[in-house]
mmCIF file of C-alpha atoms in Angstrom:
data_model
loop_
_atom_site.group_PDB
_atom_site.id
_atom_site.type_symbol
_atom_site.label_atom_id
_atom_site.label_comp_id
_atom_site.label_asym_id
_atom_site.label_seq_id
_atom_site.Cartn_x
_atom_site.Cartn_y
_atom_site.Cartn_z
ATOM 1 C CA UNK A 1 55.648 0.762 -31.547
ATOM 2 C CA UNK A 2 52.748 1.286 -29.701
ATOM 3 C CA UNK A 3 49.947 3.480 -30.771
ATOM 4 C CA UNK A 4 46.968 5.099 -28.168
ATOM 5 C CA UNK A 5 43.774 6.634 -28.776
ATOM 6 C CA UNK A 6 41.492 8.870 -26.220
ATOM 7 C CA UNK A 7 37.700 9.081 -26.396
ATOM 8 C CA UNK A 8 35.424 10.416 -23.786
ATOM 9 C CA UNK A 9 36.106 13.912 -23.748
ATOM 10 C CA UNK A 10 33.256 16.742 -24.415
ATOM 11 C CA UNK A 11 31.723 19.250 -22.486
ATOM 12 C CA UNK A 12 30.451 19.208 -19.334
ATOM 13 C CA UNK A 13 29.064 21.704 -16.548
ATOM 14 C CA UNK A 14 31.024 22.426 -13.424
ATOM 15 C CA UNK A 15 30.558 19.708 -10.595
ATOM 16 C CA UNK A 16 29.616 17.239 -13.647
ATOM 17 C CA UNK A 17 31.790 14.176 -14.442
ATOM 18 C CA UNK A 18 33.314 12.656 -17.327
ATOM 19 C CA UNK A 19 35.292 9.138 -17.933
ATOM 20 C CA UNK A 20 37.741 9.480 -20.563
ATOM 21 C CA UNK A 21 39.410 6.207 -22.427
ATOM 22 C CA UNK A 22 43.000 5.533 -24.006
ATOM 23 C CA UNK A 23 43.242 2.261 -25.937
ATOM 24 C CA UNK A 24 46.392 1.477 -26.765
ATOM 25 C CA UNK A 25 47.738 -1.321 -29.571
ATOM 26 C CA UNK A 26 50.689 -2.450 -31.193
ATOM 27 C CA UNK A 27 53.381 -3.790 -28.436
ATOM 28 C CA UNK A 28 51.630 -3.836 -25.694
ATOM 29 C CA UNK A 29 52.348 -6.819 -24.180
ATOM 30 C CA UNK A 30 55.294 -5.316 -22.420
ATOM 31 C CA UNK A 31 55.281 -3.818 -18.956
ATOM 32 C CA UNK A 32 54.558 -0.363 -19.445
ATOM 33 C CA UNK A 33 53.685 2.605 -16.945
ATOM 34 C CA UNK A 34 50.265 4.354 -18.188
ATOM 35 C CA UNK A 35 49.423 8.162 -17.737
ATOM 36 C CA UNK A 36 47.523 11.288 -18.172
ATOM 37 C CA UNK A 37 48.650 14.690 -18.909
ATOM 38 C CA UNK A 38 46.367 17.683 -19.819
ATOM 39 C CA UNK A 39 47.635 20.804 -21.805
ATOM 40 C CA UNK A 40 45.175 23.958 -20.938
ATOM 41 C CA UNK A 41 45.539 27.437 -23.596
ATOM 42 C CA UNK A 42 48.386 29.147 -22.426
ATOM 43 C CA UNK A 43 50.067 26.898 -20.495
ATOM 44 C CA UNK A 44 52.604 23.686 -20.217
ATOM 45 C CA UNK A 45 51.691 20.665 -20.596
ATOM 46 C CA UNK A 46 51.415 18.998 -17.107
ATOM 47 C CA UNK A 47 51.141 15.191 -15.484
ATOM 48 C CA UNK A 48 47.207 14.287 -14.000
ATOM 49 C CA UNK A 49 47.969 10.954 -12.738
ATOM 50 C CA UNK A 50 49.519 8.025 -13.614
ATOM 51 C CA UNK A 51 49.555 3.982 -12.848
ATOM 52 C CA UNK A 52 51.866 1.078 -13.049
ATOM 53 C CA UNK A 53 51.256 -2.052 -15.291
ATOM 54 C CA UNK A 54 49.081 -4.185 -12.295
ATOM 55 C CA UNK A 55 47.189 -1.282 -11.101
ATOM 56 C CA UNK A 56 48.485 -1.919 -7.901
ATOM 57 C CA UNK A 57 49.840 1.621 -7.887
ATOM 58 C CA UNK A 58 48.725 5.036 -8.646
ATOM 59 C CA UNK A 59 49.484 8.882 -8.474
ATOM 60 C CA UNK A 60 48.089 11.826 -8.983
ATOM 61 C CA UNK A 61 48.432 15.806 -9.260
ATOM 62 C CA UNK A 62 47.617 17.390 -6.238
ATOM 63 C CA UNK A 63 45.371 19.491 -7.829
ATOM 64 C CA UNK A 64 42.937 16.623 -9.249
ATOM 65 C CA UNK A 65 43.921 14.593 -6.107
ATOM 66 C CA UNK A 66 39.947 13.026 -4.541
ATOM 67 C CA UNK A 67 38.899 14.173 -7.846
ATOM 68 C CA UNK A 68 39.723 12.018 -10.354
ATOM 69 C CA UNK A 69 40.733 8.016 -10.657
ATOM 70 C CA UNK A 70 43.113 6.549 -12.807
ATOM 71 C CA UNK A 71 42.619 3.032 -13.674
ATOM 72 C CA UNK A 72 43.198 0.431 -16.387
ATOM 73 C CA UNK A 73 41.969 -3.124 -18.168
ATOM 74 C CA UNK A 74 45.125 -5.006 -19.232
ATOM 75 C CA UNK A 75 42.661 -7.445 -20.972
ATOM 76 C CA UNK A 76 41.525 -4.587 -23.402
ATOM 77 C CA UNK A 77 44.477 -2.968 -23.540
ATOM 78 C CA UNK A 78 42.740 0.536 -22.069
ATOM 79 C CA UNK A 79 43.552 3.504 -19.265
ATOM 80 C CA UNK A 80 40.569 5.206 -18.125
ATOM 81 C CA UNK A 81 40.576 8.579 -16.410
ATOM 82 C CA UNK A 82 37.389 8.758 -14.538
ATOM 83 C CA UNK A 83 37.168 12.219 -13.919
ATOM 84 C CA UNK A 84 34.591 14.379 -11.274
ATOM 85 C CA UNK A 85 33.545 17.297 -9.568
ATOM 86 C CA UNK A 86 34.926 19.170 -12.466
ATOM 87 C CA UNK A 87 35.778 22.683 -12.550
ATOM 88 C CA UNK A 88 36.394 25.221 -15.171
ATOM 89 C CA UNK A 89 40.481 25.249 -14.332
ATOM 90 C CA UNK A 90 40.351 21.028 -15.332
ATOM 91 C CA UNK A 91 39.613 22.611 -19.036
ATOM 92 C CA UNK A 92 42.149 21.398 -21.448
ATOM 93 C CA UNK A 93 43.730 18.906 -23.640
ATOM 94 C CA UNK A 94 43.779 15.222 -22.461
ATOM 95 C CA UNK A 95 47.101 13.268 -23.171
ATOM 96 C CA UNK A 96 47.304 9.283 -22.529
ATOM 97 C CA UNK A 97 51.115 8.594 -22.447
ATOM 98 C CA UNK A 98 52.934 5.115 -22.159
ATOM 99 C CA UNK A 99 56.150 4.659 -20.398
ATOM 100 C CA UNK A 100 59.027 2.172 -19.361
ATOM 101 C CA UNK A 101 59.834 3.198 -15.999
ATOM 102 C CA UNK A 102 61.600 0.637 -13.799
ATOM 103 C CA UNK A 103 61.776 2.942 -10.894
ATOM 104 C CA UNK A 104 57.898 4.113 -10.311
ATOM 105 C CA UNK A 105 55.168 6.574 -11.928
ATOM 106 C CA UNK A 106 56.898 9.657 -13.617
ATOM 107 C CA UNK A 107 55.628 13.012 -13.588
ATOM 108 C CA UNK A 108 57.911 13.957 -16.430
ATOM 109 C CA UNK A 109 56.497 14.267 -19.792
ATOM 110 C CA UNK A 110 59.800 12.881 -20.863
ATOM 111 C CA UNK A 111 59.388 9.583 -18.792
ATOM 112 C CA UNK A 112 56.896 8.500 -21.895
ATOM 113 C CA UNK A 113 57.615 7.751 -24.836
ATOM 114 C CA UNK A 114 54.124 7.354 -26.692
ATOM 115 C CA UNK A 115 51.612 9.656 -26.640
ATOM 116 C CA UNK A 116 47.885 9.906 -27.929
ATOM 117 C CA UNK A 117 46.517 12.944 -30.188
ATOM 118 C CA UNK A 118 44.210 14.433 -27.470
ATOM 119 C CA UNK A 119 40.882 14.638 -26.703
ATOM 120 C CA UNK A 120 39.139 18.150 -25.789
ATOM 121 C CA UNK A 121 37.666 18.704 -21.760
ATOM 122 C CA UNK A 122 36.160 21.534 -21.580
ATOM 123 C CA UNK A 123 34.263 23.058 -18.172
ATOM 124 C CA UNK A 124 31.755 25.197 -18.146
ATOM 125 C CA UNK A 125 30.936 27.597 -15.033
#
């Protein structure tokens, strides 16, 4: 069982930037594939960007793509999603998801099998 929580979001003006946080305990000592989804009012839920258990490898959405960096501290057991040049469209719910993918960084929501409770992004115009 492994158990995540997000911190970090709030509001912020367009073009500002926020980092959010996902620490994550319980079994976390095996391999795992960390990522962020974001679910805005009225729509799906949808994969940010995710990255493998060395850091080594990363992906995003295309439409946060130069935007925003995914990265993580093994030693603290944390994903951060350092986010900028925010716009009122990157307004929504902030997932951190864990995953056992062998075979690279899903985009499926159903690649993960742990998820946090959200944290709140809202951008202003």
């Amino acid at each position: 069982q492994v158990q995540l929580v997000e911190s970090g979001g709030g509001l912020v003006q367009a073009g500002g930037s926020l980092r959010l946080s996902c620490a994550a305990s319980g079994r976390t000592s095996i391999r795992n594939v960390m990522a962020w989804f974001r679910q805005a009012p009225g729509k799906e839920r949808e994969f940010v960007a995710g990255i493998n258990y060395s850091g080594g490898f990363t992906t995003y959405a295309e439409s946060v793509q130069g935007r925003f960096t995914i990265s993580r501290d093994n030693a603290v057991n944390t994903v951060y999603l350092q986010m900028s040049s925010l716009k009122p469209e990157d307004t929504a719910v902030y997932y951190c998801a864990v995953g056992f993918s062998t075979i690279g960084i899903l985009r499926s929501d159903h690649g993960y099998q742990y998820w946090g409770q959200g944290t709140q992004v809202t951008v202003s115009s």
